Coordinates of C-alpha atoms and ligand atoms in Angstrom, one line a residue:
M1 CA -13.6 10.7 0.0
R2 CA -16.0 8.0 -0.3
E3 CA -16.5 8.8 -4.3
A4 CA -12.9 8.9 -4.6
G5 CA -12.6 5.6 -2.8
A6 CA -15.4 4.0 -4.9
A7 CA -13.5 5.2 -8.1
L8 CA -10.1 3.5 -6.9
K9 CA -12.0 0.2 -6.1
E10 CA -13.0 0.4 -9.7
V11 CA -9.3 0.9 -10.8
F12 CA -8.3 -2.4 -9.0
G13 CA -11.3 -4.2 -10.8
V14 CA -9.3 -3.6 -14.0
V15 CA -5.7 -4.4 -12.3
A16 CA -6.6 -7.9 -10.8
P17 CA -7.4 -9.9 -14.0
L18 CA -4.3 -8.4 -15.9
V19 CA -1.9 -9.4 -13.3
A20 CA -0.4 -12.6 -14.9
P21 CA 3.1 -14.1 -16.3
G22 CA 4.2 -12.0 -19.4
I23 CA 2.7 -8.7 -18.9
T24 CA 5.2 -5.8 -18.4
T25 CA 4.7 -3.6 -15.7
M26 CA 4.7 -0.8 -18.0
E27 CA 1.6 -2.2 -20.0
L28 CA -0.1 -2.7 -16.6
N29 CA 0.6 1.0 -15.6
A30 CA -0.6 1.9 -19.1
E31 CA -4.0 0.3 -18.3
I32 CA -4.4 1.7 -14.9
E33 CA -4.0 5.4 -16.3
R34 CA -6.4 4.7 -18.9
K35 CA -9.0 3.7 -16.3
I36 CA -8.1 6.7 -13.8
F37 CA -8.4 9.1 -16.6
S38 CA -11.6 7.4 -18.0
L39 CA -13.2 7.9 -14.6
G40 CA -12.6 11.5 -14.7
A41 CA -9.9 11.3 -12.1
T42 CA -6.2 12.2 -12.1
A43 CA -3.2 10.5 -10.8
P44 CA -1.1 12.5 -8.1
C45 CA 1.8 10.2 -8.3
K46 CA 2.7 10.9 -12.2
G47 CA 4.8 13.9 -11.7
Y48 CA 5.3 14.0 -8.0
E49 CA 8.7 14.7 -7.1
G50 CA 9.7 13.4 -10.7
Y51 CA 8.0 10.0 -10.2
P52 CA 7.0 9.0 -14.1
A53 CA 3.9 6.9 -13.5
A54 CA 0.2 6.6 -12.2
A55 CA 1.1 3.4 -10.2
C56 CA 4.1 1.9 -8.3
I57 CA 4.6 -1.9 -9.4
S58 CA 7.1 -3.6 -7.0
I59 CA 8.1 -7.1 -7.6
D60 CA 9.3 -9.5 -4.9
D61 CA 12.0 -7.9 -2.9
V62 CA 10.9 -4.6 -4.2
V63 CA 9.1 -3.0 -1.2
V64 CA 7.7 0.0 -2.8
H65 CA 8.0 2.6 -5.5
G66 CA 8.7 0.3 -8.3
I67 CA 8.9 2.2 -11.5
P68 CA 6.9 0.7 -14.4
S69 CA 9.4 -0.8 -17.1
L70 CA 9.8 -3.4 -19.7
R71 CA 10.3 -6.0 -16.9
R72 CA 7.7 -8.7 -17.6
L73 CA 5.8 -10.6 -14.4
A74 CA 6.8 -14.0 -14.0
E75 CA 5.1 -17.3 -12.5
G76 CA 5.7 -17.4 -8.9
E77 CA 6.6 -13.7 -8.3
I78 CA 4.5 -11.4 -5.9
V79 CA 3.9 -8.0 -7.1
S80 CA 2.5 -5.1 -5.4
V81 CA 0.3 -2.4 -7.1
D82 CA 0.1 1.0 -5.4
I83 CA -2.2 3.5 -6.7
V84 CA -3.4 7.0 -5.9
L85 CA -6.1 8.9 -7.6
K86 CA -7.6 12.4 -7.1
L87 CA -11.3 13.0 -7.8
N88 CA -13.1 15.9 -7.3
G89 CA -10.3 17.3 -5.2
F90 CA -10.2 14.3 -3.1
C91 CA -7.3 11.7 -2.9
A92 CA -7.6 7.8 -2.4
D93 CA -4.7 5.6 -2.0
A94 CA -4.7 1.8 -1.9
T95 CA -2.2 -1.1 -2.4
R96 CA -3.0 -4.9 -3.3
T97 CA 0.1 -7.7 -3.6
Y98 CA -0.9 -10.1 -6.0
A99 CA 0.6 -13.6 -6.5
V100 CA 1.6 -14.1 -10.2
G101 CA 0.3 -17.6 -11.1
R102 CA 1.2 -20.0 -8.6
V103 CA 3.6 -18.9 -5.7
S104 CA 5.3 -20.8 -2.8
D105 CA 3.3 -21.2 0.4
E106 CA 6.0 -18.9 2.0
K107 CA 5.2 -16.0 -0.2
Q108 CA 1.4 -16.8 0.2
R109 CA 1.7 -16.7 3.9
L110 CA 3.5 -13.3 3.8
I111 CA 0.7 -11.8 1.6
D112 CA -2.1 -13.2 4.0
V113 CA -0.3 -11.8 7.2
T114 CA 0.4 -8.5 5.4
R115 CA -3.4 -8.1 5.0
R116 CA -4.2 -9.6 8.6
C117 CA -1.6 -6.5 9.8
F118 CA -3.9 -3.9 8.2
Y119 CA -7.1 -5.6 9.5
N120 CA -5.8 -5.9 13.1
G121 CA -4.4 -2.3 13.0
I122 CA -7.7 -0.8 12.0
S123 CA -9.7 -2.7 14.4
R124 CA -8.0 -0.2 16.9
I125 CA -9.3 2.6 14.9
R126 CA -12.1 4.9 16.3
A127 CA -12.7 8.5 17.5
G128 CA -10.6 8.9 20.8
A129 CA -8.4 5.9 20.1
R130 CA -4.5 6.9 19.9
L131 CA -2.7 6.3 16.7
G132 CA -0.1 4.2 18.5
D133 CA -2.8 1.7 19.3
A134 CA -3.3 0.8 15.8
Q135 CA 0.3 0.9 14.8
H136 CA 1.1 -1.3 17.9
A137 CA -1.3 -3.9 16.6
I138 CA 0.4 -4.1 12.9
Q139 CA 3.6 -4.5 14.6
M140 CA 2.5 -7.3 16.9
T141 CA 0.8 -9.2 14.0
A142 CA 3.9 -9.2 11.7
E143 CA 6.5 -9.6 14.4
L144 CA 4.7 -12.6 15.9
A145 CA 4.6 -14.4 12.5
G146 CA 8.3 -13.8 12.1
Y147 CA 8.2 -11.0 9.8
G148 CA 9.9 -7.6 9.4
V149 CA 8.2 -4.3 9.9
V150 CA 9.8 -1.6 7.2
R151 CA 10.4 1.6 9.2
A152 CA 11.8 3.8 6.3
M153 CA 8.4 4.2 4.7
T154 CA 5.1 4.8 6.4
G155 CA 1.3 5.4 5.9
H156 CA -0.2 8.9 6.2
G157 CA -3.1 11.2 6.5
I158 CA -4.8 11.7 3.4
G159 CA -7.3 14.1 1.8
R160 CA -7.1 17.1 -0.6
E161 CA -3.4 16.1 -0.8
M162 CA -2.2 12.5 -0.9
H163 CA 0.1 12.9 1.9
E164 CA -1.1 14.6 4.8
D165 CA -0.6 14.6 8.8
P166 CA -0.4 12.4 10.7
T167 CA 2.5 10.1 9.7
V168 CA 1.0 6.4 10.0
E169 CA 4.1 4.3 11.3
N170 CA 3.6 0.4 11.4
Y171 CA 5.1 0.2 14.5
G172 CA 4.5 1.7 18.1
R173 CA 3.3 1.5 21.6
P174 CA -0.3 1.8 22.8
G175 CA -1.6 4.7 24.2
T176 CA 0.9 7.0 22.2
G177 CA 0.5 9.2 19.4
P178 CA -2.1 11.5 18.2
V179 CA -6.0 11.2 19.4
L180 CA -8.0 10.4 16.5
K181 CA -11.2 12.3 15.5
A182 CA -14.4 11.3 13.4
G183 CA -14.0 12.5 10.1
M184 CA -10.2 12.0 9.8
C185 CA -9.1 9.8 6.8
L186 CA -5.8 7.9 6.9
A187 CA -4.1 5.5 4.5
V188 CA -2.8 2.5 6.5
E189 CA -0.4 0.6 4.8
P190 CA 1.6 -2.2 6.3
M191 CA 4.7 -2.9 4.4
I192 CA 6.1 -6.4 5.7
T193 CA 9.4 -8.4 4.8
M194 CA 9.9 -12.0 5.1
G195 CA 13.5 -11.3 6.5
T196 CA 15.2 -8.2 7.6
W197 CA 13.1 -4.7 7.6
K198 CA 16.1 -2.8 6.6
V199 CA 15.7 -1.2 2.9
K200 CA 17.7 0.4 0.4
I201 CA 17.0 2.8 -2.5
D202 CA 18.2 1.7 -6.2
S203 CA 20.3 4.6 -8.2
D204 CA 17.2 5.6 -9.8
G205 CA 16.2 7.4 -6.6
W206 CA 12.9 5.5 -6.1
T207 CA 13.0 1.6 -6.1
C208 CA 13.1 0.6 -2.6
R209 CA 14.2 -3.1 -1.8
T210 CA 14.9 -5.1 1.2
V211 CA 18.7 -5.3 1.8
D212 CA 18.7 -9.3 2.2
G213 CA 16.9 -9.5 -1.0
L214 CA 13.9 -11.5 0.5
P215 CA 10.3 -10.8 -0.7
A216 CA 7.8 -8.1 0.8
A217 CA 4.3 -7.3 0.9
H218 CA 2.2 -4.3 1.0
Y219 CA -1.5 -3.8 1.9
E220 CA -3.2 -0.4 2.0
N221 CA -6.5 1.0 2.2
T222 CA -8.0 4.5 2.6
V223 CA -9.9 4.5 5.9
L224 CA -12.3 7.2 7.5
V225 CA -12.3 7.4 11.2
T226 CA -15.8 7.1 12.9
A227 CA -17.3 7.6 16.2
D228 CA -17.2 3.8 17.0
G229 CA -14.6 2.7 14.2
C230 CA -13.7 3.0 10.9
E231 CA -14.9 2.7 7.2
I232 CA -12.7 1.4 4.7
L233 CA -13.5 3.6 1.7
T234 CA -11.0 1.6 -0.9
E235 CA -12.2 -1.9 -0.3
Ligands
MF3_301 N1 1.1 5.4 -2.6 C1 2.1 6.0 -2.4 C2 2.2 6.3 -0.8 O1 1.4 6.0 -0.2 C3 2.3 7.2 -3.1 C4 3.6 7.0 -4.0 S1 3.5 7.9 -5.2 C5 5.0 8.5 -5.6 O2 2.9 7.1 -0.3 F1 4.5 9.2 -6.5 F2 5.4 8.7 -4.7 F3 5.4 7.4 -6.2
CO302 CO1 0.1 5.7 0.7

């Protein structure tokens, strides 16, 4: 799992400098695929239930599962790049939301708070804690900042498969949910909206966007539960 995580970090090293006005999301995905395969890894998303690409690239009001296309990134947009790779039989999953050029203070705050949701969430993770402790911390961080927490999409356990038990919601009550054990790996991935948390799926069957058209941000890492905390494998 650590090796898969390290490989995924390398892939994001290629992504960050490419995010700029003018690149198409398909070009960005092609570079991501090239890097994944050059590392000897595979891309579990490609072909998953018919999904056509290695990466999900989601602009502004698209929360998750944006399909790479001829759409060009434009100054002032925010774009989430969500990538899963599999190396030597183990999966890693991570997402970053980038500002394209200069963005509004409002959008930058959404990106920053979403990242903080992740960190506040994982600060509650350790062997013996309950998953609801972390989920609650994510929800409180988002809602106290005035943002929405997407319900329709969740994080998940991860290992030999990209999606394993347990489901990791971004909301919950302390002291509830499964008891965490050292050695478990979780993809913790707050998906946070500037307005309503309600989402709809486009007719392509994938693209998930906010119903009010306001932007969303997403931040995700694969984390390993340890006796006294957790280790982030993808950052
Ligand atoms: N990273 C996404 C997740 O955490 C995976 C989406 S892959 C797709 O669930 F194939 F479903 F697009
Ligand atoms: Co995930």
